[in-house]
Amino acid sequence: MAGLLFILSAPSGSGKSTLVGQLRSMVDRLSFSVSWTTRAPRGSEQDGREYHFSNRETFKRMLEADEFLEHAEVFGNHYGTTRSSLQEAADRDCDVLLDIDVQGATQVRQRMPEAISIFILPPNPQILEMRLRNRSRAEGGVSEETVLRRLAKAREEIENYREYRYIVINDVLDQAVEELIAIVHAERAWAHPDQPVDSETQRWISIAQPCLRTNVKERLRPVLASFGFPS
Ligand code: 5GP
């Protein structure tokens, strides 16, 4: 693959869809890889835009034909990234953005260690729960059991934050969007060390650097503590 590969993971309820939507609209030459899934469309989702919605038979056939770079089962539904979506982005001279869960991110990292991974964290469990309940209402009111299952899964996923190169805490939306944009611009600049860095790129780098997992410790500590995790 010619361009950069960005992996974005976040527990459900971390506000990822909004962030991804804004990132997609504000950064050029960044191709969002539309995953395949066996789950049914939600709300205003459109086939081919948020996901390629498929049945289990089609998904299984694609799996057997080795069409997926990675795949995972999440809440009983299957999700996968096709190898061809990366190739299509490379053909268009674009970098690629994958929105995948932690299992998928592990698989991609094993195959493509150069991938740039970003983990989005909700600021605390109260906001996570509020967002999950709002989403449940938007889905027509799912059961309390489903909300609790999503909360438990979110906590489980958060424990994997150490596997990621960057951590973005989605407390203030505009700031989180700016940090994601900065990470893309900074990584592009670092991928071409021979090219001069202009003042705008320097500004992006200064926003991205504090989000590196190795630099984010102070901001991360209260977030982890609120979830009861040691930092
Ligand atoms: P949702 O059904 O809420 O859109 O997504 C559920 C989870 O599946 C999210 O964590 C999302 O990142 C993940 N997901 C979406 N597409 C893929 C994919 O292609 N591969 C993997 N491994 N996870 C995916």
mmCIF file of N, CA and C in Angstrom, residues 29-142:
data_model
loop_
_atom_site.group_PDB
_atom_site.id
_atom_site.type_symbol
_atom_site.label_atom_id
_atom_site.label_comp_id
_atom_site.label_asym_id
_atom_site.label_seq_id
_atom_site.Cartn_x
_atom_site.Cartn_y
_atom_site.Cartn_z
ATOM 1 N N ARG A 29 -7.765 13.848 0.569
ATOM 2 C CA ARG A 29 -6.952 12.656 0.263
ATOM 3 C C ARG A 29 -6.969 11.608 1.388
ATOM 4 N N LEU A 30 -8.093 11.552 2.104
ATOM 5 C CA LEU A 30 -8.237 10.538 3.153
ATOM 6 C C LEU A 30 -9.469 9.712 2.801
ATOM 7 N N SER A 31 -9.216 8.469 2.465
ATOM 8 C CA SER A 31 -10.320 7.642 1.987
ATOM 9 C C SER A 31 -10.837 6.773 3.129
ATOM 10 N N PHE A 32 -12.119 6.908 3.427
ATOM 11 C CA PHE A 32 -12.719 6.112 4.497
ATOM 12 C C PHE A 32 -13.040 4.733 3.941
ATOM 13 N N SER A 33 -12.518 3.706 4.589
ATOM 14 C CA SER A 33 -12.783 2.356 4.117
ATOM 15 C C SER A 33 -14.160 1.920 4.619
ATOM 16 N N VAL A 34 -15.059 1.695 3.694
ATOM 17 C CA VAL A 34 -16.427 1.291 4.062
ATOM 18 C C VAL A 34 -16.415 -0.213 4.325
ATOM 19 N N SER A 35 -16.680 -0.573 5.583
ATOM 20 C CA SER A 35 -16.629 -1.981 5.982
ATOM 21 C C SER A 35 -17.856 -2.748 5.502
ATOM 22 N N TRP A 36 -17.719 -4.054 5.516
ATOM 23 C CA TRP A 36 -18.866 -4.932 5.282
ATOM 24 C C TRP A 36 -19.397 -5.370 6.633
ATOM 25 N N THR A 37 -20.694 -5.466 6.741
ATOM 26 C CA THR A 37 -21.266 -5.959 8.000
ATOM 27 C C THR A 37 -22.537 -6.758 7.750
ATOM 28 N N THR A 38 -22.786 -7.677 8.685
ATOM 29 C CA THR A 38 -24.036 -8.450 8.599
ATOM 30 C C THR A 38 -25.123 -7.800 9.450
ATOM 31 N N ARG A 39 -24.801 -6.688 10.147
ATOM 32 C CA ARG A 39 -25.870 -6.084 10.950
ATOM 33 C C ARG A 39 -26.789 -5.248 10.071
ATOM 34 N N ALA A 40 -28.002 -5.019 10.557
ATOM 35 C CA ALA A 40 -28.989 -4.257 9.782
ATOM 36 C C ALA A 40 -28.660 -2.767 9.845
ATOM 37 N N PRO A 41 -29.039 -2.001 8.809
ATOM 38 C CA PRO A 41 -28.799 -0.548 8.856
ATOM 39 C C PRO A 41 -29.554 0.090 10.029
ATOM 40 N N ARG A 42 -28.955 1.135 10.598
ATOM 41 C CA ARG A 42 -29.569 1.872 11.712
ATOM 42 C C ARG A 42 -29.883 3.282 11.243
ATOM 43 N N GLY A 43 -30.998 3.822 11.713
ATOM 44 C CA GLY A 43 -31.333 5.226 11.440
ATOM 45 C C GLY A 43 -31.203 5.591 9.975
ATOM 46 N N SER A 44 -30.379 6.624 9.717
ATOM 47 C CA SER A 44 -30.269 7.134 8.343
ATOM 48 C C SER A 44 -29.119 6.477 7.563
ATOM 49 N N GLU A 45 -28.566 5.410 8.084
ATOM 50 C CA GLU A 45 -27.429 4.766 7.406
ATOM 51 C C GLU A 45 -27.810 4.293 6.011
ATOM 52 N N GLN A 46 -26.852 4.469 5.091
ATOM 53 C CA GLN A 46 -27.110 4.074 3.695
ATOM 54 C C GLN A 46 -26.105 3.019 3.261
ATOM 55 N N ASP A 47 -26.625 2.045 2.518
ATOM 56 C CA ASP A 47 -25.744 0.993 2.016
ATOM 57 C C ASP A 47 -24.665 1.626 1.138
ATOM 58 N N GLY A 48 -23.405 1.286 1.409
ATOM 59 C CA GLY A 48 -22.305 1.824 0.595
ATOM 60 C C GLY A 48 -21.733 3.105 1.171
ATOM 61 N N ARG A 49 -22.427 3.745 2.118
ATOM 62 C CA ARG A 49 -21.887 4.976 2.711
ATOM 63 C C ARG A 49 -21.273 4.665 4.093
ATOM 64 N N GLU A 50 -22.099 4.273 5.060
ATOM 65 C CA GLU A 50 -21.538 3.894 6.371
ATOM 66 C C GLU A 50 -20.964 2.474 6.326
ATOM 67 N N TYR A 51 -21.720 1.583 5.674
ATOM 68 C CA TYR A 51 -21.312 0.173 5.561
ATOM 69 C C TYR A 51 -21.810 -0.385 4.242
ATOM 70 N N HIS A 52 -21.211 -1.509 3.851
ATOM 71 C CA HIS A 52 -21.842 -2.370 2.855
ATOM 72 C C HIS A 52 -22.630 -3.393 3.680
ATOM 73 N N PHE A 53 -23.933 -3.316 3.628
ATOM 74 C CA PHE A 53 -24.748 -4.241 4.417
ATOM 75 C C PHE A 53 -24.927 -5.530 3.620
ATOM 76 N N SER A 54 -24.627 -6.655 4.286
ATOM 77 C CA SER A 54 -24.727 -7.912 3.541
ATOM 78 C C SER A 54 -25.359 -8.983 4.422
ATOM 79 N N ASN A 55 -25.753 -10.080 3.810
ATOM 80 C CA ASN A 55 -26.251 -11.180 4.638
ATOM 81 C C ASN A 55 -25.073 -12.071 5.041
ATOM 82 N N ARG A 56 -25.367 -13.016 5.923
ATOM 83 C CA ARG A 56 -24.297 -13.871 6.466
ATOM 84 C C ARG A 56 -23.663 -14.754 5.394
ATOM 85 N N GLU A 57 -24.491 -15.191 4.443
ATOM 86 C CA GLU A 57 -23.967 -16.081 3.386
ATOM 87 C C GLU A 57 -22.913 -15.336 2.559
ATOM 88 N N THR A 58 -23.258 -14.116 2.156
ATOM 89 C CA THR A 58 -22.316 -13.328 1.341
ATOM 90 C C THR A 58 -21.024 -13.092 2.127
ATOM 91 N N PHE A 59 -21.196 -12.735 3.407
ATOM 92 C CA PHE A 59 -20.016 -12.440 4.234
ATOM 93 C C PHE A 59 -19.131 -13.685 4.332
ATOM 94 N N LYS A 60 -19.779 -14.845 4.539
ATOM 95 C CA LYS A 60 -19.021 -16.099 4.687
ATOM 96 C C LYS A 60 -18.277 -16.415 3.386
ATOM 97 N N ARG A 61 -18.960 -16.192 2.267
ATOM 98 C CA ARG A 61 -18.327 -16.458 0.976
ATOM 99 C C ARG A 61 -17.081 -15.567 0.796
ATOM 100 N N MET A 62 -17.226 -14.295 1.166
ATOM 101 C CA MET A 62 -16.090 -13.369 1.036
ATOM 102 C C MET A 62 -14.940 -13.778 1.948
ATOM 103 N N LEU A 63 -15.300 -14.254 3.144
ATOM 104 C CA LEU A 63 -14.292 -14.703 4.111
ATOM 105 C C LEU A 63 -13.522 -15.892 3.540
ATOM 106 N N GLU A 64 -14.268 -16.834 2.984
ATOM 107 C CA GLU A 64 -13.629 -18.036 2.425
ATOM 108 C C GLU A 64 -12.755 -17.696 1.214
ATOM 109 N N ALA A 65 -13.132 -16.649 0.510
ATOM 110 C CA ALA A 65 -12.347 -16.231 -0.658
ATOM 111 C C ALA A 65 -11.166 -15.333 -0.243
ATOM 112 N N ASP A 66 -10.971 -15.193 1.085
ATOM 113 C CA ASP A 66 -9.862 -14.408 1.635
ATOM 114 C C ASP A 66 -9.905 -12.945 1.176
ATOM 115 N N GLU A 67 -11.135 -12.406 1.103
ATOM 116 C CA GLU A 67 -11.259 -11.016 0.644
ATOM 117 C C GLU A 67 -11.008 -10.001 1.758
ATOM 118 N N PHE A 68 -11.000 -10.480 3.027
ATOM 119 C CA PHE A 68 -10.864 -9.524 4.128
ATOM 120 C C PHE A 68 -9.424 -9.401 4.633
ATOM 121 N N LEU A 69 -9.023 -8.159 4.827
ATOM 122 C CA LEU A 69 -7.743 -7.899 5.486
ATOM 123 C C LEU A 69 -7.872 -8.268 6.962
ATOM 124 N N GLU A 70 -9.020 -7.949 7.527
ATOM 125 C CA GLU A 70 -9.323 -8.293 8.919
ATOM 126 C C GLU A 70 -10.830 -8.419 9.038
ATOM 127 N N HIS A 71 -11.246 -9.148 10.071
ATOM 128 C CA HIS A 71 -12.687 -9.259 10.331
ATOM 129 C C HIS A 71 -12.885 -9.587 11.799
ATOM 130 N N ALA A 72 -14.060 -9.307 12.301
ATOM 131 C CA ALA A 72 -14.338 -9.586 13.712
ATOM 132 C C ALA A 72 -15.834 -9.722 13.916
ATOM 133 N N GLU A 73 -16.170 -10.362 15.030
ATOM 134 C CA GLU A 73 -17.583 -10.447 15.409
ATOM 135 C C GLU A 73 -17.791 -9.510 16.587
ATOM 136 N N VAL A 74 -18.747 -8.613 16.452
ATOM 137 C CA VAL A 74 -19.038 -7.656 17.519
ATOM 138 C C VAL A 74 -20.538 -7.729 17.801
ATOM 139 N N PHE A 75 -20.893 -7.990 19.033
ATOM 140 C CA PHE A 75 -22.311 -8.112 19.420
ATOM 141 C C PHE A 75 -23.086 -9.041 18.479
ATOM 142 N N GLY A 76 -22.469 -10.144 18.097
ATOM 143 C CA GLY A 76 -23.187 -11.145 17.287
ATOM 144 C C GLY A 76 -23.246 -10.824 15.799
ATOM 145 N N ASN A 77 -22.715 -9.670 15.395
ATOM 146 C CA ASN A 77 -22.675 -9.331 13.964
ATOM 147 C C ASN A 77 -21.232 -9.401 13.466
ATOM 148 N N HIS A 78 -21.111 -9.696 12.174
ATOM 149 C CA HIS A 78 -19.764 -9.776 11.590
ATOM 150 C C HIS A 78 -19.428 -8.469 10.875
ATOM 151 N N TYR A 79 -18.166 -8.085 10.990
ATOM 152 C CA TYR A 79 -17.668 -6.862 10.349
ATOM 153 C C TYR A 79 -16.338 -7.194 9.681
ATOM 154 N N GLY A 80 -16.064 -6.590 8.542
ATOM 155 C CA GLY A 80 -14.779 -6.840 7.908
ATOM 156 C C GLY A 80 -14.361 -5.734 6.953
ATOM 157 N N THR A 81 -13.040 -5.604 6.814
ATOM 158 C CA THR A 81 -12.436 -4.638 5.889
ATOM 159 C C THR A 81 -11.899 -5.417 4.697
ATOM 160 N N THR A 82 -12.303 -5.065 3.506
ATOM 161 C CA THR A 82 -11.791 -5.811 2.338
ATOM 162 C C THR A 82 -10.405 -5.285 1.940
ATOM 163 N N ARG A 83 -9.600 -6.203 1.431
ATOM 164 C CA ARG A 83 -8.287 -5.814 0.919
ATOM 165 C C ARG A 83 -8.456 -4.835 -0.243
ATOM 166 N N SER A 84 -9.540 -5.046 -1.018
ATOM 167 C CA SER A 84 -9.725 -4.206 -2.210
ATOM 168 C C SER A 84 -9.987 -2.742 -1.848
ATOM 169 N N SER A 85 -10.586 -2.488 -0.663
ATOM 170 C CA SER A 85 -10.860 -1.080 -0.332
ATOM 171 C C SER A 85 -9.539 -0.332 -0.106
ATOM 172 N N LEU A 86 -8.529 -1.039 0.409
ATOM 173 C CA LEU A 86 -7.214 -0.395 0.584
ATOM 174 C C LEU A 86 -6.559 -0.155 -0.775
ATOM 175 N N GLN A 87 -6.711 -1.131 -1.652
ATOM 176 C CA GLN A 87 -6.115 -1.013 -2.978
ATOM 177 C C GLN A 87 -6.746 0.148 -3.753
ATOM 178 N N GLU A 88 -8.097 0.258 -3.609
ATOM 179 C CA GLU A 88 -8.792 1.351 -4.323
ATOM 180 C C GLU A 88 -8.278 2.713 -3.856
ATOM 181 N N ALA A 89 -8.054 2.837 -2.531
ATOM 182 C CA ALA A 89 -7.549 4.111 -2.000
ATOM 183 C C ALA A 89 -6.146 4.382 -2.546
ATOM 184 N N ALA A 90 -5.321 3.338 -2.581
ATOM 185 C CA ALA A 90 -3.946 3.505 -3.088
ATOM 186 C C ALA A 90 -3.986 3.929 -4.548
ATOM 187 N N ASP A 91 -4.905 3.337 -5.311
ATOM 188 C CA ASP A 91 -5.022 3.694 -6.732
ATOM 189 C C ASP A 91 -5.388 5.162 -6.904
ATOM 190 N N ARG A 92 -6.144 5.689 -5.919
ATOM 191 C CA ARG A 92 -6.546 7.106 -6.014
ATOM 192 C C ARG A 92 -5.554 8.014 -5.295
ATOM 193 N N ASP A 93 -4.404 7.436 -4.878
ATOM 194 C CA ASP A 93 -3.360 8.211 -4.211
ATOM 195 C C ASP A 93 -3.851 8.815 -2.884
ATOM 196 N N CYS A 94 -4.675 8.047 -2.166
ATOM 197 C CA CYS A 94 -5.228 8.532 -0.897
ATOM 198 C C CYS A 94 -4.663 7.744 0.273
ATOM 199 N N ASP A 95 -4.649 8.375 1.440
ATOM 200 C CA ASP A 95 -4.419 7.633 2.679
ATOM 201 C C ASP A 95 -5.747 6.989 3.067
ATOM 202 N N VAL A 96 -5.677 5.997 3.951
ATOM 203 C CA VAL A 96 -6.899 5.252 4.286
ATOM 204 C C VAL A 96 -7.224 5.382 5.771
ATOM 205 N N LEU A 97 -8.510 5.477 6.060
ATOM 206 C CA LEU A 97 -8.978 5.522 7.440
ATOM 207 C C LEU A 97 -9.873 4.315 7.694
ATOM 208 N N LEU A 98 -9.474 3.487 8.666
ATOM 209 C CA LEU A 98 -10.297 2.346 9.048
ATOM 210 C C LEU A 98 -10.958 2.642 10.390
ATOM 211 N N ASP A 99 -12.247 2.447 10.463
ATOM 212 C CA ASP A 99 -12.963 2.563 11.736
ATOM 213 C C ASP A 99 -13.309 1.140 12.146
ATOM 214 N N ILE A 100 -12.458 0.536 12.980
ATOM 215 C CA ILE A 100 -12.631 -0.884 13.305
ATOM 216 C C ILE A 100 -12.441 -1.110 14.805
ATOM 217 N N ASP A 101 -12.915 -2.257 15.279
ATOM 218 C CA ASP A 101 -12.825 -2.509 16.721
ATOM 219 C C ASP A 101 -11.419 -2.984 17.112
ATOM 220 N N VAL A 102 -11.225 -3.223 18.405
ATOM 221 C CA VAL A 102 -9.868 -3.548 18.873
ATOM 222 C C VAL A 102 -9.361 -4.892 18.332
ATOM 223 N N GLN A 103 -10.271 -5.848 18.111
ATOM 224 C CA GLN A 103 -9.844 -7.147 17.549
ATOM 225 C C GLN A 103 -9.299 -6.949 16.133
ATOM 226 N N GLY A 104 -10.038 -6.173 15.345
ATOM 227 C CA GLY A 104 -9.617 -5.903 13.969
ATOM 228 C C GLY A 104 -8.315 -5.118 13.936
ATOM 229 N N ALA A 105 -8.190 -4.164 14.875
ATOM 230 C CA ALA A 105 -6.976 -3.334 14.917
ATOM 231 C C ALA A 105 -5.757 -4.211 15.191
ATOM 232 N N THR A 106 -5.913 -5.191 16.063
ATOM 233 C CA THR A 106 -4.796 -6.107 16.370
ATOM 234 C C THR A 106 -4.377 -6.865 15.107
ATOM 235 N N GLN A 107 -5.381 -7.345 14.368
ATOM 236 C CA GLN A 107 -5.070 -8.095 13.136
ATOM 237 C C GLN A 107 -4.343 -7.213 12.119
ATOM 238 N N VAL A 108 -4.811 -5.981 11.972
ATOM 239 C CA VAL A 108 -4.188 -5.085 10.978
ATOM 240 C C VAL A 108 -2.756 -4.755 11.401
ATOM 241 N N ARG A 109 -2.573 -4.482 12.704
ATOM 242 C CA ARG A 109 -1.228 -4.153 13.189
ATOM 243 C C ARG A 109 -0.247 -5.295 12.937
ATOM 244 N N GLN A 110 -0.749 -6.543 13.097
ATOM 245 C CA GLN A 110 0.136 -7.694 12.854
ATOM 246 C C GLN A 110 0.555 -7.758 11.391
ATOM 247 N N ARG A 111 -0.400 -7.440 10.507
ATOM 248 C CA ARG A 111 -0.085 -7.523 9.074
ATOM 249 C C ARG A 111 0.609 -6.282 8.560
ATOM 250 N N MET A 112 0.277 -5.144 9.144
ATOM 251 C CA MET A 112 0.832 -3.869 8.667
ATOM 252 C C MET A 112 1.296 -3.053 9.870
ATOM 253 N N PRO A 113 2.474 -3.395 10.408
ATOM 254 C CA PRO A 113 2.936 -2.736 11.637
ATOM 255 C C PRO A 113 3.121 -1.235 11.482
ATOM 256 N N GLU A 114 3.184 -0.773 10.247
ATOM 257 C CA GLU A 114 3.370 0.670 10.031
ATOM 258 C C GLU A 114 2.052 1.446 10.203
ATOM 259 N N ALA A 115 0.938 0.732 10.373
ATOM 260 C CA ALA A 115 -0.360 1.411 10.520
ATOM 261 C C ALA A 115 -0.345 2.354 11.727
ATOM 262 N N ILE A 116 -1.025 3.476 11.582
ATOM 263 C CA ILE A 116 -1.039 4.492 12.642
ATOM 264 C C ILE A 116 -2.361 4.355 13.391
ATOM 265 N N SER A 117 -2.283 3.907 14.635
ATOM 266 C CA SER A 117 -3.535 3.601 15.335
ATOM 267 C C SER A 117 -3.892 4.675 16.355
ATOM 268 N N ILE A 118 -5.175 4.966 16.405
ATOM 269 C CA ILE A 118 -5.688 6.031 17.284
ATOM 270 C C ILE A 118 -6.847 5.451 18.098
ATOM 271 N N PHE A 119 -6.797 5.646 19.400
ATOM 272 C CA PHE A 119 -7.881 5.170 20.263
ATOM 273 C C PHE A 119 -8.639 6.378 20.809
ATOM 274 N N ILE A 120 -9.955 6.345 20.655
ATOM 275 C CA ILE A 120 -10.762 7.459 21.160
ATOM 276 C C ILE A 120 -11.420 7.028 22.470
ATOM 277 N N LEU A 121 -11.234 7.856 23.478
ATOM 278 C CA LEU A 121 -11.779 7.536 24.799
ATOM 279 C C LEU A 121 -12.883 8.503 25.189
ATOM 280 N N PRO A 122 -13.956 8.005 25.779
ATOM 281 C CA PRO A 122 -14.917 8.934 26.388
ATOM 282 C C PRO A 122 -14.272 9.483 27.661
ATOM 283 N N PRO A 123 -14.631 10.698 28.101
ATOM 284 C CA PRO A 123 -13.921 11.291 29.242
ATOM 285 C C PRO A 123 -14.189 10.609 30.579
ATOM 286 N N ASN A 124 -15.351 10.007 30.730
ATOM 287 C CA ASN A 124 -15.655 9.313 31.996
ATOM 288 C C ASN A 124 -16.857 8.374 31.786
ATOM 289 N N PRO A 125 -17.092 7.473 32.746
ATOM 290 C CA PRO A 125 -18.167 6.487 32.557
ATOM 291 C C PRO A 125 -19.563 7.114 32.508
ATOM 292 N N GLN A 126 -19.737 8.261 33.198
ATOM 293 C CA GLN A 126 -21.062 8.896 33.205
ATOM 294 C C GLN A 126 -21.414 9.379 31.794
ATOM 295 N N ILE A 127 -20.463 10.018 31.126
ATOM 296 C CA ILE A 127 -20.723 10.511 29.765
ATOM 297 C C ILE A 127 -20.887 9.333 28.816
ATOM 298 N N LEU A 128 -20.078 8.299 29.000
ATOM 299 C CA LEU A 128 -20.214 7.100 28.166
ATOM 300 C C LEU A 128 -21.631 6.540 28.301
ATOM 301 N N GLU A 129 -22.097 6.411 29.535
ATOM 302 C CA GLU A 129 -23.427 5.830 29.756
ATOM 303 C C GLU A 129 -24.513 6.736 29.156
ATOM 304 N N MET A 130 -24.352 8.050 29.322
ATOM 305 C CA MET A 130 -25.345 8.978 28.782
ATOM 306 C C MET A 130 -25.415 8.846 27.247
ATOM 307 N N ARG A 131 -24.237 8.779 26.609
ATOM 308 C CA ARG A 131 -24.219 8.671 25.141
ATOM 309 C C ARG A 131 -24.827 7.342 24.703
ATOM 310 N N LEU A 132 -24.522 6.279 25.446
ATOM 311 C CA LEU A 132 -25.071 4.973 25.078
ATOM 312 C C LEU A 132 -26.590 4.964 25.217
ATOM 313 N N ARG A 133 -27.084 5.626 26.266
ATOM 314 C CA ARG A 133 -28.550 5.668 26.454
ATOM 315 C C ARG A 133 -29.210 6.532 25.379
ATOM 316 N N ASN A 134 -28.555 7.651 25.011
ATOM 317 C CA ASN A 134 -29.105 8.489 23.928
ATOM 318 C C ASN A 134 -29.175 7.696 22.638
ATOM 319 N N ARG A 135 -28.106 6.941 22.390
ATOM 320 C CA ARG A 135 -28.085 6.162 21.158
ATOM 321 C C ARG A 135 -29.176 5.092 21.191
ATOM 322 N N SER A 136 -29.379 4.483 22.351
ATOM 323 C CA SER A 136 -30.408 3.461 22.470
ATOM 324 C C SER A 136 -31.774 4.057 22.178
ATOM 325 N N ARG A 137 -31.995 5.284 22.681
ATOM 326 C CA ARG A 137 -33.274 5.954 22.406
ATOM 327 C C ARG A 137 -33.423 6.194 20.905
ATOM 328 N N ALA A 138 -32.324 6.646 20.266
ATOM 329 C CA ALA A 138 -32.365 6.918 18.816
ATOM 330 C C ALA A 138 -32.642 5.641 18.030
ATOM 331 N N GLU A 139 -32.288 4.508 18.616
ATOM 332 C CA GLU A 139 -32.540 3.230 17.944
ATOM 333 C C GLU A 139 -33.936 2.708 18.252
ATOM 334 N N GLY A 140 -34.729 3.547 18.904
ATOM 335 C CA GLY A 140 -36.103 3.143 19.209
ATOM 336 C C GLY A 140 -36.205 2.486 20.571
ATOM 337 N N GLY A 141 -35.198 2.712 21.427
ATOM 338 C CA GLY A 141 -35.252 2.206 22.796
ATOM 339 C C GLY A 141 -34.901 0.738 22.905
ATOM 340 N N VAL A 142 -33.616 0.448 22.959
ATOM 341 C CA VAL A 142 -33.206 -0.948 23.114
ATOM 342 C C VAL A 142 -33.293 -1.319 24.599
#
